[in-house]
Structures are given as C-alpha cells and as structure tokens.
XYZ file of C-alpha atoms in Angstrom:
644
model
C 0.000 0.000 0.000
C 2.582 1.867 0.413
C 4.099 3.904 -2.726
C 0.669 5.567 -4.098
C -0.750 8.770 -3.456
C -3.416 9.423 -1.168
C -6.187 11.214 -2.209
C -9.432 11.813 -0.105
C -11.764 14.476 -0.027
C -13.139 15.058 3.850
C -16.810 15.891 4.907
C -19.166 16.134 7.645
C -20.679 12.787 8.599
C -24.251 12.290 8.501
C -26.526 12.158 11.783
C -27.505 8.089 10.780
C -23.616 7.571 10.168
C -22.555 8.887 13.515
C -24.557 7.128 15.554
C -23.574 3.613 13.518
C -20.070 4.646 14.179
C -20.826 5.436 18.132
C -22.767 1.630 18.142
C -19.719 -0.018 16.326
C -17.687 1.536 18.733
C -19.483 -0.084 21.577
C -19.815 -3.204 19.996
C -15.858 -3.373 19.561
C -16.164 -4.191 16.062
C -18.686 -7.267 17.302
C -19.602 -7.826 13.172
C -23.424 -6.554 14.464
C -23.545 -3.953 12.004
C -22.951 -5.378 8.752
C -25.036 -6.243 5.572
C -24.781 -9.283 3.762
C -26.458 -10.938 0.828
C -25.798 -14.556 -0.791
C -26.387 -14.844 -4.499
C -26.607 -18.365 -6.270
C -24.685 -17.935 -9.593
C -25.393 -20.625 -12.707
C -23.526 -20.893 -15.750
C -20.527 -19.338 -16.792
C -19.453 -16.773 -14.821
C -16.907 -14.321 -16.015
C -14.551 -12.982 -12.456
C -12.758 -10.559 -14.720
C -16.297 -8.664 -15.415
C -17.283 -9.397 -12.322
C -14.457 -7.657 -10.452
C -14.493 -4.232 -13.352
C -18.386 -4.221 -12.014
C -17.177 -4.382 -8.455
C -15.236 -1.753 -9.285
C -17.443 0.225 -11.612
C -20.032 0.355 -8.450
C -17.972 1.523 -6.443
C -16.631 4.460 -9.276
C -20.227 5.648 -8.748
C -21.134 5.453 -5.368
C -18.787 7.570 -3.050
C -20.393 5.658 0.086
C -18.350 2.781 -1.362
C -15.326 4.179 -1.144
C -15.585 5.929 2.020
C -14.266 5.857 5.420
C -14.384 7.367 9.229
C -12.352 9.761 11.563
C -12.646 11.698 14.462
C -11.175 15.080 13.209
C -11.142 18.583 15.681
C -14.031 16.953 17.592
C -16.546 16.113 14.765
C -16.990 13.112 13.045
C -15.635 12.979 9.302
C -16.886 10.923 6.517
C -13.648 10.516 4.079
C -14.109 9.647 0.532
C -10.970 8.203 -1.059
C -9.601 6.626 -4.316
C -9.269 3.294 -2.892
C -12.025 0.445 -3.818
C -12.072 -3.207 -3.206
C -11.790 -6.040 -5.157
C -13.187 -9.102 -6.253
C -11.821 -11.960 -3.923
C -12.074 -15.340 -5.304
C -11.842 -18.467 -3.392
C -11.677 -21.473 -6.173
C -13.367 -24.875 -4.462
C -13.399 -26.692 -7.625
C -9.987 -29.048 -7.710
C -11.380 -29.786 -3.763
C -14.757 -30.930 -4.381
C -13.910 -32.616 -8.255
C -11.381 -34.981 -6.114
C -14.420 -36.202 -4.437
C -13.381 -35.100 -0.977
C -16.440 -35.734 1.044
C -17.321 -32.308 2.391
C -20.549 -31.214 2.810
C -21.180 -28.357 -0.132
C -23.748 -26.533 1.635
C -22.530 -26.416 4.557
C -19.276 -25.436 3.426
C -20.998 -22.282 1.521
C -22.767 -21.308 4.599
C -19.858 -21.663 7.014
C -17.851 -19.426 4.738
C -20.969 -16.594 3.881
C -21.088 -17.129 8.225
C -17.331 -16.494 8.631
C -17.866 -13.613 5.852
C -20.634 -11.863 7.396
C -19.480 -11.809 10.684
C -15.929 -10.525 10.077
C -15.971 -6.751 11.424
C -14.728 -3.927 9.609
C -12.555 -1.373 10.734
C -14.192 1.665 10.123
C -11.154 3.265 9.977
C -10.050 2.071 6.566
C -11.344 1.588 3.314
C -13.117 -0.296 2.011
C -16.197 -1.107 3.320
C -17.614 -3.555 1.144
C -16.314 -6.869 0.169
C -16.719 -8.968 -2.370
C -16.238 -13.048 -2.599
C -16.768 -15.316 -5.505
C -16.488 -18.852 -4.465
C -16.326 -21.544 -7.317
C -18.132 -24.630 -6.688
C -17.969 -26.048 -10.521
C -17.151 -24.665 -13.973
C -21.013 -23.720 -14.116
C -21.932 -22.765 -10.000
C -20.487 -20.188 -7.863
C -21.835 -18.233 -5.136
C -21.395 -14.433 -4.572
C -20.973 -13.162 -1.177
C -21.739 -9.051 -0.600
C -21.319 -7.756 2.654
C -21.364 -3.785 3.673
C -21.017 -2.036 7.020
C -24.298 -0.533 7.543
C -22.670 3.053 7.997
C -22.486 3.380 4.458
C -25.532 1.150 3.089
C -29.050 0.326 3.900
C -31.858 -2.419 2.604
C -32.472 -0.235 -0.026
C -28.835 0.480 -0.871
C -28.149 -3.316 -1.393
C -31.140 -3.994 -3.370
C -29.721 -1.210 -5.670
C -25.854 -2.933 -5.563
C -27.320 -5.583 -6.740
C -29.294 -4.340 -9.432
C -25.714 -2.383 -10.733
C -23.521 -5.327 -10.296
C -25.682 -7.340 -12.331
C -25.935 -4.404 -15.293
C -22.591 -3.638 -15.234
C -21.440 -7.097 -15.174
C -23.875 -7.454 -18.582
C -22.209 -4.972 -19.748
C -18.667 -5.827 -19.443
C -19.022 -9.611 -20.547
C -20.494 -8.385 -23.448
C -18.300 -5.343 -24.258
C -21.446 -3.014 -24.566
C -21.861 0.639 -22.573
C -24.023 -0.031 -19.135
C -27.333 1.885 -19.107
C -27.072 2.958 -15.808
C -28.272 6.711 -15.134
C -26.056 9.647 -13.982
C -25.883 9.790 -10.216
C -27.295 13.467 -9.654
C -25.664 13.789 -5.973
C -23.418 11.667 -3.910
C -24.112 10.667 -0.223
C -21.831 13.380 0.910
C -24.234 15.843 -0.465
C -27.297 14.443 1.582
C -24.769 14.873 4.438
C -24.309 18.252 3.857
C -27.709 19.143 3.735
C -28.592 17.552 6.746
C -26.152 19.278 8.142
C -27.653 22.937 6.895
C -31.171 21.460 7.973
C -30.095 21.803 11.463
C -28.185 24.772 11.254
C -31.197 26.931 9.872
C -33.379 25.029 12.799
C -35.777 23.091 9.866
C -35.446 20.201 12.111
C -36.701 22.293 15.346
C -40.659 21.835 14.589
C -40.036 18.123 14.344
C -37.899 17.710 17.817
C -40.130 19.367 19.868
C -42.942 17.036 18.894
C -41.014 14.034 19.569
C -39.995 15.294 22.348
C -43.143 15.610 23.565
C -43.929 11.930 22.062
C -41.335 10.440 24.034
C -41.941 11.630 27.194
C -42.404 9.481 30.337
C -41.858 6.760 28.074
C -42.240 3.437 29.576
C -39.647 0.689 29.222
C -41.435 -2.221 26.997
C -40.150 -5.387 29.378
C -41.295 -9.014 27.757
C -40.106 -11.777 30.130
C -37.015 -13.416 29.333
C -35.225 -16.294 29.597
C -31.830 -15.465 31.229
C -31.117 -12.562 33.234
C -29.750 -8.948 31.061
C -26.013 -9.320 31.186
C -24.272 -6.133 31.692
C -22.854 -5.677 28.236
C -24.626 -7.844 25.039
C -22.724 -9.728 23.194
C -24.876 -8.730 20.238
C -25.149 -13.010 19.637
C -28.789 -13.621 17.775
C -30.227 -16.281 15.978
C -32.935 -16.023 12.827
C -36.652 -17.660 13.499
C -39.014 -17.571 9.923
C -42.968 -16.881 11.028
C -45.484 -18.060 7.888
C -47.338 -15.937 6.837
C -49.983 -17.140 4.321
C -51.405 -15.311 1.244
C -55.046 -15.854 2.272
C -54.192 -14.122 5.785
C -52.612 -10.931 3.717
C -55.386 -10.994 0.918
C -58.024 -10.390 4.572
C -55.546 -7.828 6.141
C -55.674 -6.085 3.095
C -59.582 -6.091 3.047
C -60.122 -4.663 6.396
C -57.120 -2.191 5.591
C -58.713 -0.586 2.621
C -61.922 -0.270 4.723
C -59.935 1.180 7.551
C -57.762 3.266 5.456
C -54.741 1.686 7.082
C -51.647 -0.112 5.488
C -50.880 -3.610 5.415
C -47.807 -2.497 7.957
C -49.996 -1.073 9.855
C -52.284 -4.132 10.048
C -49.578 -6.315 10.783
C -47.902 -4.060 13.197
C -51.326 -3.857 15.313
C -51.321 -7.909 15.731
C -47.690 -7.596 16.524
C -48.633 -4.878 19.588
C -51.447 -7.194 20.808
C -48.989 -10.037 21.439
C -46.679 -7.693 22.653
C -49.440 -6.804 25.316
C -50.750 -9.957 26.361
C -46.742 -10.993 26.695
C -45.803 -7.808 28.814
C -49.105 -6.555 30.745
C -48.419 -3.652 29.764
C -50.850 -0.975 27.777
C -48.470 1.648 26.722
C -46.363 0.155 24.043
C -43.258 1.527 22.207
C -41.253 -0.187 19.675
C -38.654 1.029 17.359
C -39.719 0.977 13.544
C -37.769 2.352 10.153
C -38.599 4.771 7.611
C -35.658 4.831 4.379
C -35.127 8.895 4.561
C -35.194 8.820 0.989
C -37.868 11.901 0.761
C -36.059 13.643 -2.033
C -36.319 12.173 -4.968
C -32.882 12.525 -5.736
C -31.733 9.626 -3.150
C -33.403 7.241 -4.719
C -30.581 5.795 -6.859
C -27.820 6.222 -4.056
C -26.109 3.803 -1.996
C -25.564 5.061 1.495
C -26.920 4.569 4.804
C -30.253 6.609 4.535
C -32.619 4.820 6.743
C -34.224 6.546 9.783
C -35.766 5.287 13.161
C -38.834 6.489 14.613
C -40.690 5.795 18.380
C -43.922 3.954 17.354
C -45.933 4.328 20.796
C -49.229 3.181 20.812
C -51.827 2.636 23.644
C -53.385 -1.209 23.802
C -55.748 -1.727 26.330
C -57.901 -5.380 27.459
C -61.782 -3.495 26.509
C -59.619 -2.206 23.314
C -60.844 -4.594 20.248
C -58.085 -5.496 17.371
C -59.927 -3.019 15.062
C -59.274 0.015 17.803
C -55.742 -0.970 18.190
C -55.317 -1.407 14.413
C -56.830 2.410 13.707
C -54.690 3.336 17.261
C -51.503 1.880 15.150
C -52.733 4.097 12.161
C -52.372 7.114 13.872
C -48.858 6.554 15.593
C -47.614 5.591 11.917
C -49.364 8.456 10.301
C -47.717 11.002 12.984
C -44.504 9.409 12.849
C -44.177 9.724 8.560
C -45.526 13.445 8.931
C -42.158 13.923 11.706
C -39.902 11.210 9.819
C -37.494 13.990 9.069
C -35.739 14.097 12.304
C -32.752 12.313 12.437
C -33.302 10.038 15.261
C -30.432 10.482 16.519
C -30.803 14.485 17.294
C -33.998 12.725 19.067
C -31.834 10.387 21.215
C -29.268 13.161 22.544
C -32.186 15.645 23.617
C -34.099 12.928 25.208
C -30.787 12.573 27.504
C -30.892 10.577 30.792
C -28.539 7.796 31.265
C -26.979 5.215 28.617
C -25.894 1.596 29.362
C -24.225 -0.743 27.427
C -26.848 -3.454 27.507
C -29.569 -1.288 26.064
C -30.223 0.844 23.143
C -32.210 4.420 23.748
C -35.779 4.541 23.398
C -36.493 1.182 22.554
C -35.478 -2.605 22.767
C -37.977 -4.128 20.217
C -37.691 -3.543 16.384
C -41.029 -3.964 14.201
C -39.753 -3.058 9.953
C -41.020 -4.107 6.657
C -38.642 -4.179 3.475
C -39.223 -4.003 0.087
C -36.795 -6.850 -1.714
C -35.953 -6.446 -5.110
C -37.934 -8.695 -7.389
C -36.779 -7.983 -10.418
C -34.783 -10.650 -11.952
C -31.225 -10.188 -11.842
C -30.061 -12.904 -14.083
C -28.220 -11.906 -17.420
C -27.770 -14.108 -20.780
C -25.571 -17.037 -19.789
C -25.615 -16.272 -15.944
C -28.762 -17.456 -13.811
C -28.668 -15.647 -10.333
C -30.529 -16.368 -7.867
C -30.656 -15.140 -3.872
C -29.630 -17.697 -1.277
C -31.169 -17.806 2.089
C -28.430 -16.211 4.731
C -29.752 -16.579 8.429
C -28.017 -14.004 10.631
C -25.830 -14.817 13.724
C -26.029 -11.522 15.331
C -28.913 -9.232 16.233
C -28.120 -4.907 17.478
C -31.285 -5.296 19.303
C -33.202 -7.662 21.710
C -35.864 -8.365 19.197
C -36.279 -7.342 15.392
C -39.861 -8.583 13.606
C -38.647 -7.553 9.498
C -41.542 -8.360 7.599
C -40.298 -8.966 3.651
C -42.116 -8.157 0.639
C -41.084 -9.876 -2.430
C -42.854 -9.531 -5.538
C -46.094 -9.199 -3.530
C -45.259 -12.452 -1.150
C -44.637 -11.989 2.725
C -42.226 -13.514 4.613
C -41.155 -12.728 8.454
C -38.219 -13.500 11.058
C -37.902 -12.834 13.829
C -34.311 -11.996 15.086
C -33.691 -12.439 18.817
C -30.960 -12.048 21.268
C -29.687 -15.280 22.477
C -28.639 -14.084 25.435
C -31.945 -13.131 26.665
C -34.489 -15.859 25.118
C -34.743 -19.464 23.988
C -35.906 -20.561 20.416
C -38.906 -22.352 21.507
C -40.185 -18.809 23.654
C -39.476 -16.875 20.394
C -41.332 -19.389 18.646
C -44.136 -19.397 20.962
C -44.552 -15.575 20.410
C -44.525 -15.695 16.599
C -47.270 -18.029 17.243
C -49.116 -15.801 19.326
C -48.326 -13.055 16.674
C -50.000 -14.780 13.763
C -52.853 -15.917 15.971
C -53.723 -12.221 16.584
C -53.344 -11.265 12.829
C -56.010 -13.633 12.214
C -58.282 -12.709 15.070
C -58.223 -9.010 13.265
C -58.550 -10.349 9.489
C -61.321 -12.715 11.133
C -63.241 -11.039 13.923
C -61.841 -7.439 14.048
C -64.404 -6.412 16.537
C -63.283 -9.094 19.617
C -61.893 -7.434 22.613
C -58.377 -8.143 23.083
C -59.089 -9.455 26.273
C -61.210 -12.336 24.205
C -58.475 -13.630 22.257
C -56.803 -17.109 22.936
C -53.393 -16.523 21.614
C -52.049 -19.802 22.840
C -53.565 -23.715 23.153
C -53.702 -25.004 26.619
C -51.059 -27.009 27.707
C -50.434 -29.127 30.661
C -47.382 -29.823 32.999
C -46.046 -32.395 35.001
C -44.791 -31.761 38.336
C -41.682 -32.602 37.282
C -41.693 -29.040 35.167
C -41.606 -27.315 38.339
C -38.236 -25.268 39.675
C -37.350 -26.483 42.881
C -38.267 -22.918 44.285
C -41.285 -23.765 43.444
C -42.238 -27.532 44.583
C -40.983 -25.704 47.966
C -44.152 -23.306 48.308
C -47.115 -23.923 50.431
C -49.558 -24.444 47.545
C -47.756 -26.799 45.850
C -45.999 -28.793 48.767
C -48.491 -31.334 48.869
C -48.844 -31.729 44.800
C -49.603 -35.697 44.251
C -47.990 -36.947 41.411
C -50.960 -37.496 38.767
C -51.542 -33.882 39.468
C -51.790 -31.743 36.056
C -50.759 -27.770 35.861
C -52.019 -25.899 33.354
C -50.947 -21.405 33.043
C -53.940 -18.950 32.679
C -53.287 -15.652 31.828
C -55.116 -12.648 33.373
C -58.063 -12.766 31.445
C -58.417 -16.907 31.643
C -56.801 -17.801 28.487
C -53.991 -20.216 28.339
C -50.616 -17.891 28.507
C -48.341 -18.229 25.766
C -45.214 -19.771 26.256
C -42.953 -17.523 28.029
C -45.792 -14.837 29.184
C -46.293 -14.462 32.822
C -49.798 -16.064 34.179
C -51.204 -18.049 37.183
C -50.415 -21.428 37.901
C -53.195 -23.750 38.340
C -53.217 -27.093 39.924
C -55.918 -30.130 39.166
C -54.989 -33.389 41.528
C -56.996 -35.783 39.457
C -58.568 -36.166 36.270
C -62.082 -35.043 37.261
C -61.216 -32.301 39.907
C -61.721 -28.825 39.458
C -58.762 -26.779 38.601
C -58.004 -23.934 41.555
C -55.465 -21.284 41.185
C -52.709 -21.433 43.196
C -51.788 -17.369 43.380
C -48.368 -18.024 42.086
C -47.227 -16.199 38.858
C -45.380 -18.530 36.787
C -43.768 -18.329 33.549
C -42.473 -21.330 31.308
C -39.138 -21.121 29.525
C -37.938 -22.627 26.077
C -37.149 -25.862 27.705
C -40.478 -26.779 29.293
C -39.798 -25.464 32.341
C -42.107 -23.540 35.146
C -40.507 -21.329 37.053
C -41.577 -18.006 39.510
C -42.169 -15.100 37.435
C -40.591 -11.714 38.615
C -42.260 -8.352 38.394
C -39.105 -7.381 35.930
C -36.043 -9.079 35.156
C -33.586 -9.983 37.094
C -32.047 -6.790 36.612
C -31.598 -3.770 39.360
C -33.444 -1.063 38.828
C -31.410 2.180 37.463
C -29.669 4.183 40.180
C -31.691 7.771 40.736
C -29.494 10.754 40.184
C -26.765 11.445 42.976
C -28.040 14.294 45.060
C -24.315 13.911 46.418
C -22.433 17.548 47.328
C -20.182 18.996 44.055
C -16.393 16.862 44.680
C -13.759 18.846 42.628
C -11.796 16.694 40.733
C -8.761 15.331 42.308
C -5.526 14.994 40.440
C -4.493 16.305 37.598
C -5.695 13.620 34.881
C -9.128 14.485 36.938
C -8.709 17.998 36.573
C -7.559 17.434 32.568
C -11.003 14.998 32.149
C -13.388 17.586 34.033
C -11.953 20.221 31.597
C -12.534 18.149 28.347
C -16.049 17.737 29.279
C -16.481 21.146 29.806
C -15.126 22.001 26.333
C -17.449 18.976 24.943
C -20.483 19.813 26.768
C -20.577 23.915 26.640
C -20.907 23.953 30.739
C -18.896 24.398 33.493
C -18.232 23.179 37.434
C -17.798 20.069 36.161
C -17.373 17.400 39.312
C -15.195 13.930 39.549
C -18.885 12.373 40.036
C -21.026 14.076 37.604
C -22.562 11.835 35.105
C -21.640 12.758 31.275
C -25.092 11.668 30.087
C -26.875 13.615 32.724
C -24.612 16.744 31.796
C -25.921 16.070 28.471
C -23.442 13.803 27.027
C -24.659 12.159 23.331
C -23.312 8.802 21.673
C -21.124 11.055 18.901
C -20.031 13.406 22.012
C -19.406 9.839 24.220
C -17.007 8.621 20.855
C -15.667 12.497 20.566
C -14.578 12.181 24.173
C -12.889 8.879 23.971
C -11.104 9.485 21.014
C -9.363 12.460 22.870
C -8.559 10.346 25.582
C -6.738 7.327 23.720
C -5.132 10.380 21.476
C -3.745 11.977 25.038
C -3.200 9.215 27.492
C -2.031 6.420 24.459
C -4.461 3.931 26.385
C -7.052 1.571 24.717
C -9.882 2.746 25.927
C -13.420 1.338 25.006
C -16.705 3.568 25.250
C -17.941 -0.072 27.027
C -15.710 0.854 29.633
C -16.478 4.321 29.622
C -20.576 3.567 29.790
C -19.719 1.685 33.217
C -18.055 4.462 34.932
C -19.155 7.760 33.154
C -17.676 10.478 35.667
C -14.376 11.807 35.380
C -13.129 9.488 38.158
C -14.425 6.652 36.695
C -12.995 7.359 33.782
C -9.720 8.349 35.052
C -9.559 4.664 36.957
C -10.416 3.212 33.391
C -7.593 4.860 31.987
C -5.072 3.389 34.252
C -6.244 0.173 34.272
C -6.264 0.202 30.705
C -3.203 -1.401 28.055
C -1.017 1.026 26.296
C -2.456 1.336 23.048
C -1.055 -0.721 20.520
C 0.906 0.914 17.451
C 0.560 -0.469 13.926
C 3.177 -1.390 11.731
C 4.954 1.716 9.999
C 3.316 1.174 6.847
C -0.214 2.181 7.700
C 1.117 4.880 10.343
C 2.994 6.463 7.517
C -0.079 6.110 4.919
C -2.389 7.208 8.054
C 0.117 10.920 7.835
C -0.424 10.872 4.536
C -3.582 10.923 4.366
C -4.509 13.267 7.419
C -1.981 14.926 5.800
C -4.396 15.089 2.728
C -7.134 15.632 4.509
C -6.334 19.177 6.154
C -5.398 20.666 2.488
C -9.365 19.963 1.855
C -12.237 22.103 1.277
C -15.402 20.551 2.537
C -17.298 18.522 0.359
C -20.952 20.098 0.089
C-alpha cells in the first residue's frame, strides 16, 4: 500500500452515520452492524467482469469508497480513491477430487465467517466482495457492507448495478445505468444545513413531547440482562400465508390503514398480552429517501422512529389497528428528524446493555424482485440466516414480488428458540383474530392452546411453596393468563393445579412463567435486573488529580458547561453517543491507552474514567506502513475544502 498517493476528499458525517459509528464503537467491532447478501450464480461466470463491475459500483457510489475519523471533535466521513476487489476463493480441484465435504454447509460456514468478520471503520473499504467456485457452471457471490455506508435499499440497488454492469462488461457493450445526480456526501451536507437553519426544530419538539415518560417495553425473558450484550442472535421464519394478507388487506382498505400497519397492530397485541403492559413503544424504520434525488444512491439513509401506541384489554383489534394508524401516520408526517438528534435531547442515562428509546424492532422491506439474471448467468438469492442481532428483538416483515415472509431476530442471550417461537405463534394468531373477527376485545383472544405440565416441570423454588408442597404426582398444571386464556409460552400467568382427572382446577396465586425448555418457574415483576440508580443528590467533589482535573476540563469544552465534578454523570450533563465517541477518542489520542466507550458507559464520571484509563493497556501501534499512509492521508485531509 505503500508507494501511491493518497487522495481523499473530507466531509461532515451524517446524523444516521454517527450514531452507527458510536454503536460499532461499543460493539468493539462485534460484526453486528454489517449487511450481507448470498447470491446463487449458474452458468458461466466471467470474475474478470465481475471484479471491473465491483469496481465500476464503487466508481459511482462515493459511500463505497468511504471511510471514518474523528477530526477537531466532529466526526468525518472521508471519501478516497481506494475500492475493493473481487476476492475469489476457487473450491473446484477440492470438491472434483471427491473429498467428502458437505457443499452446503461449506458455503454457509464461509458466507457465516464472511458476514461476521468486522470492519474497521477506519479504513477503506467497506464492502467486500467473494466469488467462491463450486464447478465450472456454479459459484456463489458473497456481498457484505457495514451498515454506515448502506441500507436495505442500498443493497437492493448494488445488486441491481452489479448485475448491469457485469452485462455490460461480458459483453463489451456501454451499461445503461443513469447519472448519479448527488453523492451521499451531499445528503450529508444538507442535513447538516437542515439543522443549522433550525428546519429540524418543529419536528424535535414534537417528539420530544412523544417520548416523554416513556415506559420501558419489558417481555419476560429467559436469562437474566447481562451487563454488556454480546450482540449473539439467531434467525426464526414466522409463515405468513397469502389468504391471511389478501383479509388484512380487506379490512385495511376499509380502515384506510396499510398492510404495515395491520400487521404491526397484531404484533402490539402479542406484545401486550406478553408484557401486561398498555403503553407500548417499539422502534420501527422509515428509508429517509424523501427527495427524490436519493433514490438511486447507496448510502446509509434509513431513519428510526418511536412507534408508541396505547393497547388496552376493553380495546378490540380493530381500535388498536386504527390506534396503530395514527402513531404511523404522525410518525411519517415527523420522519425527518434524524433520530439520533432525538436520542441526545431525550438525555438521561446510557448503558451498554440497552439501546435508547427502545429494545424491540417492528420493519417491513421491500426486496428487489426484479430478476437479476443476465444471458448465460442465472442468479438467484440464497437464504443467509443471521448470527447476530443490534437489538433484543427485530420482527422484518419482507415483501417480495407481492409475497410476505417474516423472522424474527432475537438475542440469544436473553431468550430461547422455543419462547421466540411461541410468540410468533401468538403473533400470527392475533393477525387472524383481526382479518377474522376485528371487533373481539383483546381481552377475548386465545393466543395460545392449553397445555399441561407435570410436576416434574416445576423449579425447585417452586415444589418448595405452600400451595404446591403437597402436589400428588398425577396432578396436572395448566398457566392462565389474566383474562383466563392459556398464557403463551414464556408470558407471565397463574399457575393452576388439578390433583386428578375429574377435579376442578383452583389457582394457586403463584405467577409462573415457562421457559424454552419446558420449564415452570416463579415469574418476577421485571427481570432480574436492578433497577437504574436515581441521580446522585451527592455535594459537588472537585476533581482530584491532575488527569481528573484534565477529564473535568474536556467535558467542559465537549459539553458547553462548566463546574464540572469527579462524580457528575456525562449523560446527565448532556453527554450524546457522537459526544461519548468524541470524548474517547481524545482520551486514547492523550493518554495512548485503549480505551473502550464499554468501559467508559460503566463508569461515566471523570473518576471513573480516570480509573479506566489506568487500568487500561497502552495502546497498541501499527506497523509503519499504515502509520505512515495514516500521515499521509490526514496529511491530505487538512489541504481539503469541505465537500458540500
């Protein structure tokens, strides 16, 4: 690398970009954030046209070439000359010598292993590329992005340009791609004037006013909230049948709703009967593609909005679908905001085990159904289940040439595969319920079929309370939920007892819950969790030392106040994510220490932060190569004008 010039061209990084850099950050590179598509390739395929369209996409699309920095206390987006290539890993002499591997497996471990490599946001590129050759005629092409410079929508449209450029080249023909009127650089930039001239003001102080008193949506899990996630998830598929979307669609042109919104509503209702609770906020996605100018650029556009909707038991699925209605309609008339400015003037505290606002994600993508295939090259896109999730639940809903499909992603950490398939099941009984009886109360609807347990399903804190110390063995348990219905698998209800086939059931006043392995245990109010510590009404301490007294000062700079104390939280001084990955990147730059903002989120005061520092590992150099190209290009960088 080394021996070439460096040329970049620096620029303001968008709001979305900033806070995927601040969640990379805290995921240490954890492969969380990435976005990765399989494509089955049959016939001949062509790597050297394959690699010029690699690099012909990336030619057009600045996001592609593009990289991060930390630069006088703002994040930078850095567009470069550099661009990937097409790597090629050749299976065909191993599988032709009849070694017995498993082919499919083999693809899927290596899309895995491809898919969960991190990225260094650092460094370009971004995107990378791997043909793998099964036979002369079938190969499989792996494409995976960081999200901080694609979206959904940015991949569908990769793919689309890959597979006309890559026409184009095998045959020797000019593409028929359009000009690119603006690059993602330029939506950056006017962002960035949005805010200055306050067009984004009207929207925050209705969201503001959205979000407040917010109530943490808790569903019961299976383990105990670690401190920090491990951002570990597994993929669950939930049918969801034609004739069921041809209904939804009936009652949703009579209610003037969406087909989202319809499936959103059943979605809520499960979420209620699972939590309790009647005040329900989950996180959905809008693309922020509102000028039409967007639509043909690859970058990371998508927005997140707070979908809070009331569900109550006298509520009937009808009232909750037109309640859903009008959260979705408010949010798209405020989508603008970048939910980020939303997240740092919400303030209160962050932790590392929990994202702002919300821990449930409900989406629905568009995927591309038009057929990618050119003459001589079949193409065709291959199932990819994902092995890590950024949140503790995501329900994506797909759309592909007018046919549904869902998943449910899920943190392993928290929940079992059988409790995540129990409330899928409860999901897609409460989509029928509204498609089939929209005017039942919610309280009406059976969202699970009764099952029985053994006494041997019981915890042994249980078997040790009064009301079931004297259980016989024949004795059957069944779970009622507050309204009588059988609970769901992994919702909270009472446990009843019947000692004999013909005796009456009777309650036993113990909340129970079941886990993914059949198991009944005592059901806690909240998770196993303690509560958030209230805000120290502790005296001012000035800090003590002089790395205190240097920490207290940056925060001051950072946060426009001053009096800053060795106990004063940074989020409750109003400390953001990008300000949180501003602040650390000061303090590796001045102390040399590896600091992580994981660390930081435990002890976020300038004492805590000061013992993190020297606790922490001198920071470890890189070879001379890339600390010479790294002057180079900083270098580079400060003979820039911004790019707007």
């Amino acid at each position: 690398m080394t021996g070439r010039t460096v040329s970049a061209l620096v620029s303001d990084a968008s709001y979305a970009q900033a806070r995927m850099y601040f969640l990379d950050e805290l995921a240490s590179r954890a492969g969380a954030f990435t976005v990765a598509r399989a494509l089955d390739l049959t016939g001949d395929v062509d790597p050297a046209a394959l690699d010029a369209a690699v690099r012909g996409c990336v030619r057009r699309h600045e996001s592609l070439r593009t990289c991060f920095r930390v630069l006088d206390g703002q994040l930078r987006q850095i567009v470069t000359d550099d661009g990937p290539t097409l790597r090629v890993v050749d299976l065909r002499a191993l599988l032709g010598r009849g070694t017995p591997a498993d082919e499919e497996a083999l693809v899927a471990g290596l899309a895995r292993q491809e898919a969960a490599e991190p990225f260094d946001l650092r460094r370009v590129p971004l995107l990378r590329t791997t043909l793998i050759r099964l036979t002369d005629q079938r190969s499989v092409l792996l494409v995976t992005l960081h999200h901080i410079v694609a979206d959904a929508w940015s991949l569908a449209l990769l793919l689309r340009e890959l597979s006309e450029l890559y026409r184009a080249h095998a045959a020797g023909v000019p593409h028929n791609l359009p000009e690119l009127p603006l690059q993602y650089a330029d939506f950056a930039a006017w962002q960035q004037r949005a805010e200055a001239t306050g067009s984004h003001d009207r929207h925050l102080a209705h969201w503001r006013e959205r979000v407040r008193d917010l109530p943490e949506l808790a569903l019961p899990t299976d383990r105990p909230r670690p401190e920090q996630l491990s951002y570990r998830g597994q993929e669950l598929s939930v049918p969801l049948d034609d004739h069921l979307a041809d209904r939804l669609n009936e009652l949703c042109r009579r209610e003037g709703a969406s087909l989202f919104m319809a499936l959103l509503a059943g979605f809520y209702v499960a979420l209620h009967r699972y939590s309790g609770q009647t005040d329900l906020a989950v996180g959905g996605t809008t693309s922020g593609r509102a000028r039409p100018e967007t639509q043909n650029v690859i970058g990371s556009f998508v927005n997140m909005v707070v979908l809070r909707t009331p569900v109550r038991e006298d509520h009937t699925s009808r009232d909750v679908l037109r309640a859903t209605a009008e959260t979705c309609h408010d949010a798209y008339e405020h989508q603008d905001l970048p939910f980020e400015r939303l997240v740092a003037a919400h303030g209160g505290d962050r932790r590392a085990n929990r994202n702002p606002l919300f821990q449930i994600v409900f989406q629905m993508i568009v995927e591309p159904d038009d057929d990618l295939s050119v003459p001589g090259l079949r193409i065709r896109m291959r199932e990819a289940p994902t092995t890590v999730t950024s949140f503790d639940l995501v329900c994506t809903v797909a759309s592909t040439a007018g046919r549904l499909s869902a998943t449910l992603d899920y943190a392993t950490e928290l929940w079992d595969r059988d409790t995540v398939a129990a409330l899928g099941h409860a999901w897609q009984r409460a989509l029928r319920e509204l498609a089939e009886r929209p005017d039942h109360a919610v309280r009406d609807l059976a969202l699970a079929e009764e099952r029985a347990y053994t006494a041997d399903a019981l915890t042994d804190e249980l078997r040790r309370t009064a009301a079931l110390a004297d259980l016989p063995a024949e004795a059957a348990l069944t779970v009622r939920d507050p309204y009588g219905h059988p609970a769901p698998q992994g919702a909270v209800g009472e446990l009843l007892r019947r000692d004999g086939p013909d005796a009456p059931a009777r309650p036993t006043g113990i909340a129970v819950r079941s886990d993914g392995r059949g198991r009944l245990m005592a059901a806690p109010s909240r998770d196993d969790e303690p509560p958030t510590p209230a805000p120290s009404s502790a005296a001012h301490s000035e800090p003590v030392g002089p790395m205190e007294r240097e920490l207290a000062a940056l925060w001051e700079e950072l946060l426009g106040r001053t009096g800053i104390g060795r106990h004063d939280n940074f989020f409750r001084c109003g400390g953001h994510s990008l300000l949180a990955t501003v602040l650390i990147t000061h303090v590796q730059e001045r102390y040399d220490a590896d600091v992580t903002l994981e660390a930081f989120f435990r002890l976020p005061t300038p004492a805590g932060l000061a013992e993190v520092i020297a606790a922490a590992p001198d920071t470890a150099m890189t070879d001379g190569t890339e600390a010479d190209e790294l002057a180079a290009l900083v270098a580079a960088l400060e003979g820039q004008e911004d790019h707007a």
